[in-house]
Amino acid sequence: MLAADLLGQIDQVKTFKRYGRVKRVVGLMIESQGPESSIGDVCYIHIGKNNRKIQAEVVGFKDENILLMPYTSLNEISPGCLVEATLKPLEVKIGPALIGSVLDSLGQPLDGSQLPKGLGSVGTDQDPPNPMTRPPISEPVEVGVRLIDSLLTVGMGQRVGIFAGSGVGKSTLLGMIARNTNADLNVIALIGERGREVREFIEKDLGPEGLARSIVVVATSDQPALMRIKGAFTATAIAEYFRDRGLNVMMMMDSVTRVAMAQREVGLAIGEPPTTKGYTPSVFAILPRLLERTGTNEHGSITAFYTVLVDGDDMNEPIADTVRGILDGHFVLDRSLANKGQYPAVNVLKSVSRIMNNIVPEAHKKSAEKLRELLSTYINSEDLINIGAYKRGSSKEIDDAIASYPKIISFIKQATDEKVSYEEGVQSLYELLGRSD
């Protein structure tokens, strides 16, 4: 039986290679006459006198030619360069030995070192779990941020969007979550970041403690569009690998907006028509395919935080609107709160966790609703209070809100190096409202 199996495997081995030749380069695209390949397959382009090989991916077809986009720059590619087909999509090496590493989009160590031994190959583009095999989210996950754990409780396997303009503190918030969470492992994707910010995030926001239980995937803004897209898919594949081994993974991607912008570059390069605000149809196809891969399956869970950059703090721009419709909740970081020195600058009244009511006790839910009510009452009357037009005693609700407001702000604020457990956060909420639960 064993010999028959081996013979069957030998029969499947391809004993020849397929080649084509570069015909022309237009913009970001390489047009090649052959080889026979499918969408998503990786090809090697032989360049230079030393016959050096660079990787490129098949992204489309034109007449009888294939359209390739390289993972690196187009330098040294010339007409007639040999194109070698691999007949398989991109795969990366994954295993527990990667924990504590910083990788590029192709799964290679960013510091130039060698990959550890004992890793297995995994494809970066996988199907989301079958909806019928996804267990319901039934328990909270601790993120170590008092405001989130108590007022916007996140479930184990929930997917949340963090919506923010530039410079409002999203990277700092992600760093706090990565350091403080009780998840088994962090997988962090830094997509389209400035090169300066990568080391700053790893050393300052994440810190040695956070890095020791994390895998970081980096695709900086200077890299080709395809590398930025692959960074998101590689990070998701790594998270899936550990989820399938029974772990509860915390995944953070900063930012999904830059993945969408990279896909727009690819779409425009292969001739897609721009539609909503210049975004191509493939952008709105790739987002659910990427975001639905996280969450729960029958083995483990991936709790995911995706940051969304909102131009001019416009929460209704196309990418923000699409992502909000896919995910299980959204946290809005407010520039006006950051300007007041309130960190984390999460606007509680504009944020929601769609899973919270299903995973917290009734007392916790009612306390969170009461705090929201007090905060809303104060915010709605703030102008009258500040100009002295409100007379104390006119409304019991406003009087209660005024009395509670300083305590609420003190409760919401948290230093970046302060860790608050889930139980401590909920207990602080009860104490603030005078409950004894």
PDB file of C-alpha atoms in Angstrom, residues 30-299:
ATOM      1  CA  ILE A  30       4.634  43.351 -16.383  1.00  0.00           C
ATOM      2  CA  GLU A  31       3.102  41.801 -19.485  1.00  0.00           C
ATOM      3  CA  SER A  32       4.526  38.371 -20.329  1.00  0.00           C
ATOM      4  CA  GLN A  33       4.005  36.032 -23.239  1.00  0.00           C
ATOM      5  CA  GLY A  34       3.484  32.817 -21.270  1.00  0.00           C
ATOM      6  CA  PRO A  35       3.931  30.772 -19.185  1.00  0.00           C
ATOM      7  CA  GLU A  36       0.594  29.073 -18.590  1.00  0.00           C
ATOM      8  CA  SER A  37      -0.542  30.123 -15.091  1.00  0.00           C
ATOM      9  CA  SER A  38      -3.622  30.907 -13.016  1.00  0.00           C
ATOM     10  CA  ILE A  39      -4.653  34.037 -11.109  1.00  0.00           C
ATOM     11  CA  GLY A  40      -2.731  34.212  -7.823  1.00  0.00           C
ATOM     12  CA  ASP A  41       0.121  31.953  -8.958  1.00  0.00           C
ATOM     13  CA  VAL A  42       3.664  33.045  -8.146  1.00  0.00           C
ATOM     14  CA  CYS A  43       6.194  33.289 -10.996  1.00  0.00           C
ATOM     15  CA  TYR A  44       9.942  33.909 -10.956  1.00  0.00           C
ATOM     16  CA  ILE A  45      11.381  36.539 -13.298  1.00  0.00           C
ATOM     17  CA  HIS A  46      15.049  35.904 -14.150  1.00  0.00           C
ATOM     18  CA  ILE A  47      16.927  39.213 -14.341  1.00  0.00           C
ATOM     19  CA  GLY A  48      20.490  40.490 -14.639  1.00  0.00           C
ATOM     20  CA  LYS A  49      23.711  38.845 -15.689  1.00  0.00           C
ATOM     21  CA  ASN A  50      23.711  36.601 -12.621  1.00  0.00           C
ATOM     22  CA  ASN A  51      20.252  35.279 -13.519  1.00  0.00           C
ATOM     23  CA  ARG A  52      18.865  36.582 -10.239  1.00  0.00           C
ATOM     24  CA  LYS A  53      15.206  35.715  -9.621  1.00  0.00           C
ATOM     25  CA  ILE A  54      12.479  37.973  -8.280  1.00  0.00           C
ATOM     26  CA  GLN A  55       8.976  36.898  -7.332  1.00  0.00           C
ATOM     27  CA  ALA A  56       5.880  38.220  -9.093  1.00  0.00           C
ATOM     28  CA  GLU A  57       2.221  37.282  -8.926  1.00  0.00           C
ATOM     29  CA  VAL A  58      -0.264  36.701 -11.737  1.00  0.00           C
ATOM     30  CA  VAL A  59      -2.968  39.361 -11.301  1.00  0.00           C
ATOM     31  CA  GLY A  60      -4.705  39.262 -14.688  1.00  0.00           C
ATOM     32  CA  PHE A  61      -4.655  38.452 -18.378  1.00  0.00           C
ATOM     33  CA  LYS A  62      -4.661  40.518 -21.544  1.00  0.00           C
ATOM     34  CA  ASP A  63      -5.370  38.761 -24.835  1.00  0.00           C
ATOM     35  CA  GLU A  64      -2.982  35.770 -24.784  1.00  0.00           C
ATOM     36  CA  ASN A  65      -0.538  37.352 -22.325  1.00  0.00           C
ATOM     37  CA  ILE A  66      -0.413  37.220 -18.536  1.00  0.00           C
ATOM     38  CA  LEU A  67      -0.166  40.308 -16.328  1.00  0.00           C
ATOM     39  CA  LEU A  68       2.293  40.098 -13.453  1.00  0.00           C
ATOM     40  CA  MET A  69       2.973  42.378 -10.518  1.00  0.00           C
ATOM     41  CA  PRO A  70       6.329  41.953  -8.740  1.00  0.00           C
ATOM     42  CA  TYR A  71       6.815  41.814  -4.979  1.00  0.00           C
ATOM     43  CA  THR A  72       9.829  44.106  -5.373  1.00  0.00           C
ATOM     44  CA  SER A  73      10.688  47.084  -7.584  1.00  0.00           C
ATOM     45  CA  LEU A  74      10.703  46.895 -11.389  1.00  0.00           C
ATOM     46  CA  ASN A  75      14.407  47.732 -11.660  1.00  0.00           C
ATOM     47  CA  GLU A  76      16.502  45.575 -14.039  1.00  0.00           C
ATOM     48  CA  ILE A  77      13.456  43.994 -15.709  1.00  0.00           C
ATOM     49  CA  SER A  78      13.853  44.200 -19.482  1.00  0.00           C
ATOM     50  CA  PRO A  79      12.103  42.785 -22.576  1.00  0.00           C
ATOM     51  CA  GLY A  80      12.915  39.104 -23.049  1.00  0.00           C
ATOM     52  CA  CYS A  81      13.543  38.313 -19.374  1.00  0.00           C
ATOM     53  CA  LEU A  82      12.662  34.691 -18.656  1.00  0.00           C
ATOM     54  CA  VAL A  83       9.455  34.114 -16.625  1.00  0.00           C
ATOM     55  CA  GLU A  84       9.271  30.795 -14.758  1.00  0.00           C
ATOM     56  CA  ALA A  85       5.920  29.429 -13.512  1.00  0.00           C
ATOM     57  CA  THR A  86       5.614  27.758 -10.097  1.00  0.00           C
ATOM     58  CA  LEU A  87       1.934  26.812 -10.635  1.00  0.00           C
ATOM     59  CA  LYS A  88       1.098  27.549  -6.987  1.00  0.00           C
ATOM     60  CA  PRO A  89       0.166  30.640  -4.939  1.00  0.00           C
ATOM     61  CA  LEU A  90       2.348  32.310  -2.318  1.00  0.00           C
ATOM     62  CA  GLU A  91       3.185  30.201   0.724  1.00  0.00           C
ATOM     63  CA  VAL A  92       4.937  31.268   3.929  1.00  0.00           C
ATOM     64  CA  LYS A  93       6.711  29.285   6.644  1.00  0.00           C
ATOM     65  CA  ILE A  94       4.887  29.294   9.975  1.00  0.00           C
ATOM     66  CA  GLY A  95       5.467  27.670  13.363  1.00  0.00           C
ATOM     67  CA  PRO A  96       5.742  28.396  17.112  1.00  0.00           C
ATOM     68  CA  ALA A  97       9.440  29.270  16.664  1.00  0.00           C
ATOM     69  CA  LEU A  98       8.350  32.526  14.972  1.00  0.00           C
ATOM     70  CA  ILE A  99       6.937  33.994  18.212  1.00  0.00           C
ATOM     71  CA  GLY A 100       8.909  37.128  19.047  1.00  0.00           C
ATOM     72  CA  SER A 101       9.883  37.716  15.394  1.00  0.00           C
ATOM     73  CA  VAL A 102       9.375  40.674  13.059  1.00  0.00           C
ATOM     74  CA  LEU A 103       8.681  39.501   9.502  1.00  0.00           C
ATOM     75  CA  ASP A 104       8.117  40.995   6.071  1.00  0.00           C
ATOM     76  CA  SER A 105       5.102  40.283   3.844  1.00  0.00           C
ATOM     77  CA  LEU A 106       6.714  37.108   2.468  1.00  0.00           C
ATOM     78  CA  GLY A 107       7.318  35.703   5.954  1.00  0.00           C
ATOM     79  CA  GLN A 108      11.069  36.424   5.994  1.00  0.00           C
ATOM     80  CA  PRO A 109      12.761  37.958   9.091  1.00  0.00           C
ATOM     81  CA  LEU A 110      12.988  41.708   8.642  1.00  0.00           C
ATOM     82  CA  ASP A 111      16.421  41.852  10.270  1.00  0.00           C
ATOM     83  CA  GLY A 112      17.919  39.639   7.541  1.00  0.00           C
ATOM     84  CA  SER A 113      18.440  36.601   9.779  1.00  0.00           C
ATOM     85  CA  GLN A 114      17.556  33.031   8.800  1.00  0.00           C
ATOM     86  CA  LEU A 115      14.166  31.481   9.532  1.00  0.00           C
ATOM     87  CA  PRO A 116      14.233  28.960  12.399  1.00  0.00           C
ATOM     88  CA  LYS A 117      13.983  25.268  11.537  1.00  0.00           C
ATOM     89  CA  GLY A 118      10.886  23.142  11.952  1.00  0.00           C
ATOM     90  CA  LEU A 119       8.395  25.471  10.240  1.00  0.00           C
ATOM     91  CA  GLY A 120       5.593  24.314   7.940  1.00  0.00           C
ATOM     92  CA  SER A 121       4.407  25.906   4.668  1.00  0.00           C
ATOM     93  CA  VAL A 122       0.968  27.522   4.620  1.00  0.00           C
ATOM     94  CA  GLY A 123      -0.816  29.372   1.804  1.00  0.00           C
ATOM     95  CA  THR A 124      -1.558  33.025   2.538  1.00  0.00           C
ATOM     96  CA  ASP A 125      -4.961  33.093   0.807  1.00  0.00           C
ATOM     97  CA  GLN A 126      -7.409  30.820   2.647  1.00  0.00           C
ATOM     98  CA  ASP A 127     -11.195  30.587   2.700  1.00  0.00           C
ATOM     99  CA  PRO A 128     -13.049  31.920   5.772  1.00  0.00           C
ATOM    100  CA  PRO A 129     -14.436  29.275   8.164  1.00  0.00           C
ATOM    101  CA  ASN A 130     -17.782  27.733   7.268  1.00  0.00           C
ATOM    102  CA  PRO A 131     -20.519  29.813   9.004  1.00  0.00           C
ATOM    103  CA  MET A 132     -22.117  26.620  10.344  1.00  0.00           C
ATOM    104  CA  THR A 133     -18.906  25.566  12.099  1.00  0.00           C
ATOM    105  CA  ARG A 134     -18.338  28.908  13.844  1.00  0.00           C
ATOM    106  CA  PRO A 135     -19.190  28.600  17.560  1.00  0.00           C
ATOM    107  CA  PRO A 136     -21.123  31.583  18.976  1.00  0.00           C
ATOM    108  CA  ILE A 137     -19.080  34.133  20.920  1.00  0.00           C
ATOM    109  CA  SER A 138     -19.892  33.438  24.551  1.00  0.00           C
ATOM    110  CA  GLU A 139     -17.176  34.899  26.785  1.00  0.00           C
ATOM    111  CA  PRO A 140     -15.322  38.215  27.059  1.00  0.00           C
ATOM    112  CA  VAL A 141     -11.643  38.655  26.312  1.00  0.00           C
ATOM    113  CA  GLU A 142      -9.565  40.927  28.536  1.00  0.00           C
ATOM    114  CA  VAL A 143      -7.806  43.740  26.679  1.00  0.00           C
ATOM    115  CA  GLY A 144      -6.465  45.514  29.772  1.00  0.00           C
ATOM    116  CA  VAL A 145      -8.015  48.892  28.875  1.00  0.00           C
ATOM    117  CA  ARG A 146     -10.595  49.880  31.518  1.00  0.00           C
ATOM    118  CA  LEU A 147     -12.848  51.842  29.171  1.00  0.00           C
ATOM    119  CA  ILE A 148     -13.089  48.944  26.671  1.00  0.00           C
ATOM    120  CA  ASP A 149     -13.421  46.101  29.160  1.00  0.00           C
ATOM    121  CA  SER A 150     -16.200  47.839  31.111  1.00  0.00           C
ATOM    122  CA  LEU A 151     -18.164  49.932  28.575  1.00  0.00           C
ATOM    123  CA  LEU A 152     -17.378  48.263  25.219  1.00  0.00           C
ATOM    124  CA  THR A 153     -16.684  44.678  26.263  1.00  0.00           C
ATOM    125  CA  VAL A 154     -15.094  42.612  23.495  1.00  0.00           C
ATOM    126  CA  GLY A 155     -15.897  38.912  23.080  1.00  0.00           C
ATOM    127  CA  MET A 156     -13.335  36.198  22.371  1.00  0.00           C
ATOM    128  CA  GLY A 157     -13.444  35.917  18.575  1.00  0.00           C
ATOM    129  CA  GLN A 158     -15.048  39.325  17.952  1.00  0.00           C
ATOM    130  CA  ARG A 159     -13.826  41.621  15.154  1.00  0.00           C
ATOM    131  CA  VAL A 160     -13.709  45.351  15.917  1.00  0.00           C
ATOM    132  CA  GLY A 161     -12.816  48.403  13.859  1.00  0.00           C
ATOM    133  CA  ILE A 162     -10.878  51.297  15.418  1.00  0.00           C
ATOM    134  CA  PHE A 163     -11.834  54.385  13.417  1.00  0.00           C
ATOM    135  CA  ALA A 164      -9.499  57.354  13.706  1.00  0.00           C
ATOM    136  CA  GLY A 165      -7.871  60.217  11.870  1.00  0.00           C
ATOM    137  CA  SER A 166      -4.095  60.526  11.878  1.00  0.00           C
ATOM    138  CA  GLY A 167      -2.345  61.293  15.166  1.00  0.00           C
ATOM    139  CA  VAL A 168      -5.244  60.484  17.524  1.00  0.00           C
ATOM    140  CA  GLY A 169      -3.516  57.626  19.368  1.00  0.00           C
ATOM    141  CA  LYS A 170      -4.537  54.420  17.588  1.00  0.00           C
ATOM    142  CA  SER A 171      -1.006  52.930  17.621  1.00  0.00           C
ATOM    143  CA  THR A 172      -0.708  53.688  21.334  1.00  0.00           C
ATOM    144  CA  LEU A 173      -4.052  51.986  21.984  1.00  0.00           C
ATOM    145  CA  LEU A 174      -2.985  48.910  19.986  1.00  0.00           C
ATOM    146  CA  GLY A 175       0.245  48.755  21.989  1.00  0.00           C
ATOM    147  CA  MET A 176      -1.708  48.866  25.270  1.00  0.00           C
ATOM    148  CA  ILE A 177      -3.962  46.026  24.102  1.00  0.00           C
ATOM    149  CA  ALA A 178      -1.011  43.912  22.928  1.00  0.00           C
ATOM    150  CA  ARG A 179       0.797  44.296  26.269  1.00  0.00           C
ATOM    151  CA  ASN A 180      -2.234  43.868  28.543  1.00  0.00           C
ATOM    152  CA  THR A 181      -4.475  41.282  26.872  1.00  0.00           C
ATOM    153  CA  ASN A 182      -4.931  37.783  28.302  1.00  0.00           C
ATOM    154  CA  ALA A 183      -4.983  36.234  24.788  1.00  0.00           C
ATOM    155  CA  ASP A 184      -2.440  33.456  24.139  1.00  0.00           C
ATOM    156  CA  LEU A 185      -0.647  35.251  21.287  1.00  0.00           C
ATOM    157  CA  ASN A 186      -0.618  38.569  19.406  1.00  0.00           C
ATOM    158  CA  VAL A 187      -0.282  38.798  15.624  1.00  0.00           C
ATOM    159  CA  ILE A 188       0.305  42.414  14.567  1.00  0.00           C
ATOM    160  CA  ALA A 189       0.249  43.629  10.960  1.00  0.00           C
ATOM    161  CA  LEU A 190       1.740  47.073  10.279  1.00  0.00           C
ATOM    162  CA  ILE A 191       0.595  47.862   6.745  1.00  0.00           C
ATOM    163  CA  GLY A 192       1.679  51.010   4.929  1.00  0.00           C
ATOM    164  CA  GLU A 193       3.389  52.481   7.990  1.00  0.00           C
ATOM    165  CA  ARG A 194       6.200  55.010   7.741  1.00  0.00           C
ATOM    166  CA  GLY A 195       9.552  53.272   8.093  1.00  0.00           C
ATOM    167  CA  ARG A 196      10.385  55.449  11.104  1.00  0.00           C
ATOM    168  CA  GLU A 197       7.241  54.344  12.947  1.00  0.00           C
ATOM    169  CA  VAL A 198       7.894  50.597  12.740  1.00  0.00           C
ATOM    170  CA  ARG A 199      10.781  50.423  15.195  1.00  0.00           C
ATOM    171  CA  GLU A 200       9.152  53.128  17.303  1.00  0.00           C
ATOM    172  CA  PHE A 201       5.986  51.024  17.643  1.00  0.00           C
ATOM    173  CA  ILE A 202       7.910  47.822  18.404  1.00  0.00           C
ATOM    174  CA  GLU A 203      10.215  49.386  21.017  1.00  0.00           C
ATOM    175  CA  LYS A 204       7.949  52.028  22.557  1.00  0.00           C
ATOM    176  CA  ASP A 205       4.302  51.005  22.147  1.00  0.00           C
ATOM    177  CA  LEU A 206       4.729  47.205  22.105  1.00  0.00           C
ATOM    178  CA  GLY A 207       7.833  46.924  24.273  1.00  0.00           C
ATOM    179  CA  PRO A 208       9.928  43.820  25.035  1.00  0.00           C
ATOM    180  CA  GLU A 209       7.115  42.297  27.115  1.00  0.00           C
ATOM    181  CA  GLY A 210       4.624  42.620  24.269  1.00  0.00           C
ATOM    182  CA  LEU A 211       7.054  41.464  21.549  1.00  0.00           C
ATOM    183  CA  ALA A 212       7.902  38.297  23.507  1.00  0.00           C
ATOM    184  CA  ARG A 213       4.328  37.059  22.938  1.00  0.00           C
ATOM    185  CA  SER A 214       3.793  38.529  19.477  1.00  0.00           C
ATOM    186  CA  ILE A 215       4.556  38.014  15.798  1.00  0.00           C
ATOM    187  CA  VAL A 216       4.809  41.282  13.861  1.00  0.00           C
ATOM    188  CA  VAL A 217       4.364  41.484  10.066  1.00  0.00           C
ATOM    189  CA  VAL A 218       5.568  44.713   8.438  1.00  0.00           C
ATOM    190  CA  ALA A 219       4.944  46.201   4.981  1.00  0.00           C
ATOM    191  CA  THR A 220       6.075  49.833   4.898  1.00  0.00           C
ATOM    192  CA  SER A 221       4.561  52.531   2.699  1.00  0.00           C
ATOM    193  CA  ASP A 222       7.525  52.534   0.272  1.00  0.00           C
ATOM    194  CA  GLN A 223       6.968  48.908  -0.728  1.00  0.00           C
ATOM    195  CA  PRO A 224       4.993  47.881  -3.839  1.00  0.00           C
ATOM    196  CA  ALA A 225       1.207  47.688  -3.546  1.00  0.00           C
ATOM    197  CA  LEU A 226       1.225  43.900  -3.778  1.00  0.00           C
ATOM    198  CA  MET A 227       3.568  43.616  -0.778  1.00  0.00           C
ATOM    199  CA  ARG A 228       1.197  45.741   1.304  1.00  0.00           C
ATOM    200  CA  ILE A 229      -1.727  43.498   0.355  1.00  0.00           C
ATOM    201  CA  LYS A 230       0.290  40.347   1.018  1.00  0.00           C
ATOM    202  CA  GLY A 231       1.309  41.692   4.438  1.00  0.00           C
ATOM    203  CA  ALA A 232      -2.339  41.640   5.498  1.00  0.00           C
ATOM    204  CA  PHE A 233      -2.911  38.153   4.083  1.00  0.00           C
ATOM    205  CA  THR A 234       0.315  36.754   5.583  1.00  0.00           C
ATOM    206  CA  ALA A 235      -0.546  38.086   9.060  1.00  0.00           C
ATOM    207  CA  THR A 236      -4.047  36.599   8.800  1.00  0.00           C
ATOM    208  CA  ALA A 237      -2.613  33.221   7.714  1.00  0.00           C
ATOM    209  CA  ILE A 238      -0.272  33.240  10.737  1.00  0.00           C
ATOM    210  CA  ALA A 239      -3.210  33.982  13.067  1.00  0.00           C
ATOM    211  CA  GLU A 240      -5.232  31.179  11.436  1.00  0.00           C
ATOM    212  CA  TYR A 241      -2.371  28.719  11.911  1.00  0.00           C
ATOM    213  CA  PHE A 242      -2.325  29.269  15.678  1.00  0.00           C
ATOM    214  CA  ARG A 243      -6.139  29.394  15.924  1.00  0.00           C
ATOM    215  CA  ASP A 244      -6.318  25.974  14.264  1.00  0.00           C
ATOM    216  CA  ARG A 245      -4.032  24.649  17.017  1.00  0.00           C
ATOM    217  CA  GLY A 246      -6.512  25.681  19.708  1.00  0.00           C
ATOM    218  CA  LEU A 247      -5.090  29.065  20.739  1.00  0.00           C
ATOM    219  CA  ASN A 248      -7.003  32.262  21.373  1.00  0.00           C
ATOM    220  CA  VAL A 249      -5.183  34.773  19.169  1.00  0.00           C
ATOM    221  CA  MET A 250      -5.322  38.572  19.346  1.00  0.00           C
ATOM    222  CA  MET A 251      -4.801  40.047  15.882  1.00  0.00           C
ATOM    223  CA  MET A 252      -4.250  43.743  15.186  1.00  0.00           C
ATOM    224  CA  MET A 253      -3.967  45.333  11.758  1.00  0.00           C
ATOM    225  CA  ASP A 254      -2.896  48.940  11.268  1.00  0.00           C
ATOM    226  CA  SER A 255      -4.432  49.784   8.921  1.00  0.00           C
ATOM    227  CA  VAL A 256      -7.015  48.098   6.723  1.00  0.00           C
ATOM    228  CA  THR A 257      -7.447  51.396   4.843  1.00  0.00           C
ATOM    229  CA  ARG A 258      -3.933  51.083   3.417  1.00  0.00           C
ATOM    230  CA  VAL A 259      -4.709  47.536   2.287  1.00  0.00           C
ATOM    231  CA  ALA A 260      -7.699  48.936   0.398  1.00  0.00           C
ATOM    232  CA  MET A 261      -5.574  51.702  -1.133  1.00  0.00           C
ATOM    233  CA  ALA A 262      -2.988  49.135  -2.248  1.00  0.00           C
ATOM    234  CA  GLN A 263      -5.708  47.036  -3.868  1.00  0.00           C
ATOM    235  CA  ARG A 264      -6.966  50.160  -5.629  1.00  0.00           C
ATOM    236  CA  GLU A 265      -3.459  50.635  -7.106  1.00  0.00           C
ATOM    237  CA  VAL A 266      -3.455  47.058  -8.371  1.00  0.00           C
ATOM    238  CA  GLY A 267      -6.998  47.349  -9.739  1.00  0.00           C
ATOM    239  CA  LEU A 268      -6.302  50.557 -11.633  1.00  0.00           C
ATOM    240  CA  ALA A 269      -3.041  49.109 -13.017  1.00  0.00           C
ATOM    241  CA  ILE A 270      -4.818  46.096 -14.564  1.00  0.00           C
ATOM    242  CA  GLY A 271      -7.573  48.275 -16.054  1.00  0.00           C
ATOM    243  CA  GLU A 272     -10.443  48.130 -13.548  1.00  0.00           C
ATOM    244  CA  PRO A 273     -12.801  51.121 -13.742  1.00  0.00           C
ATOM    245  CA  PRO A 274     -12.743  53.428 -10.698  1.00  0.00           C
ATOM    246  CA  THR A 275     -16.147  53.543  -9.007  1.00  0.00           C
ATOM    247  CA  THR A 276     -16.942  54.883  -5.522  1.00  0.00           C
ATOM    248  CA  LYS A 277     -14.573  57.823  -4.840  1.00  0.00           C
ATOM    249  CA  GLY A 278     -11.930  56.279  -7.097  1.00  0.00           C
ATOM    250  CA  TYR A 279     -11.946  52.831  -5.472  1.00  0.00           C
ATOM    251  CA  THR A 280     -12.167  49.885  -7.861  1.00  0.00           C
ATOM    252  CA  PRO A 281     -14.717  47.030  -7.492  1.00  0.00           C
ATOM    253  CA  SER A 282     -11.993  44.586  -6.390  1.00  0.00           C
ATOM    254  CA  VAL A 283     -11.428  46.685  -3.231  1.00  0.00           C
ATOM    255  CA  PHE A 284     -14.955  45.967  -2.033  1.00  0.00           C
ATOM    256  CA  ALA A 285     -14.506  42.286  -2.923  1.00  0.00           C
ATOM    257  CA  ILE A 286     -11.195  41.843  -1.076  1.00  0.00           C
ATOM    258  CA  LEU A 287     -12.318  43.452   2.213  1.00  0.00           C
ATOM    259  CA  PRO A 288     -14.929  40.857   3.258  1.00  0.00           C
ATOM    260  CA  ARG A 289     -12.656  38.050   2.045  1.00  0.00           C
ATOM    261  CA  LEU A 290      -9.914  39.319   4.356  1.00  0.00           C
ATOM    262  CA  LEU A 291     -11.989  40.364   7.366  1.00  0.00           C
ATOM    263  CA  GLU A 292     -14.217  37.267   7.466  1.00  0.00           C
ATOM    264  CA  ARG A 293     -11.198  34.987   7.906  1.00  0.00           C
ATOM    265  CA  THR A 294     -10.799  36.043  11.533  1.00  0.00           C
ATOM    266  CA  GLY A 295     -13.244  35.188  14.324  1.00  0.00           C
ATOM    267  CA  THR A 296     -14.041  31.797  15.806  1.00  0.00           C
ATOM    268  CA  ASN A 297     -13.843  28.296  14.376  1.00  0.00           C
ATOM    269  CA  GLU A 298     -14.213  24.829  15.921  1.00  0.00           C
ATOM    270  CA  HIS A 299     -10.594  24.879  17.201  1.00  0.00           C
TER     271      HIS A 299
END
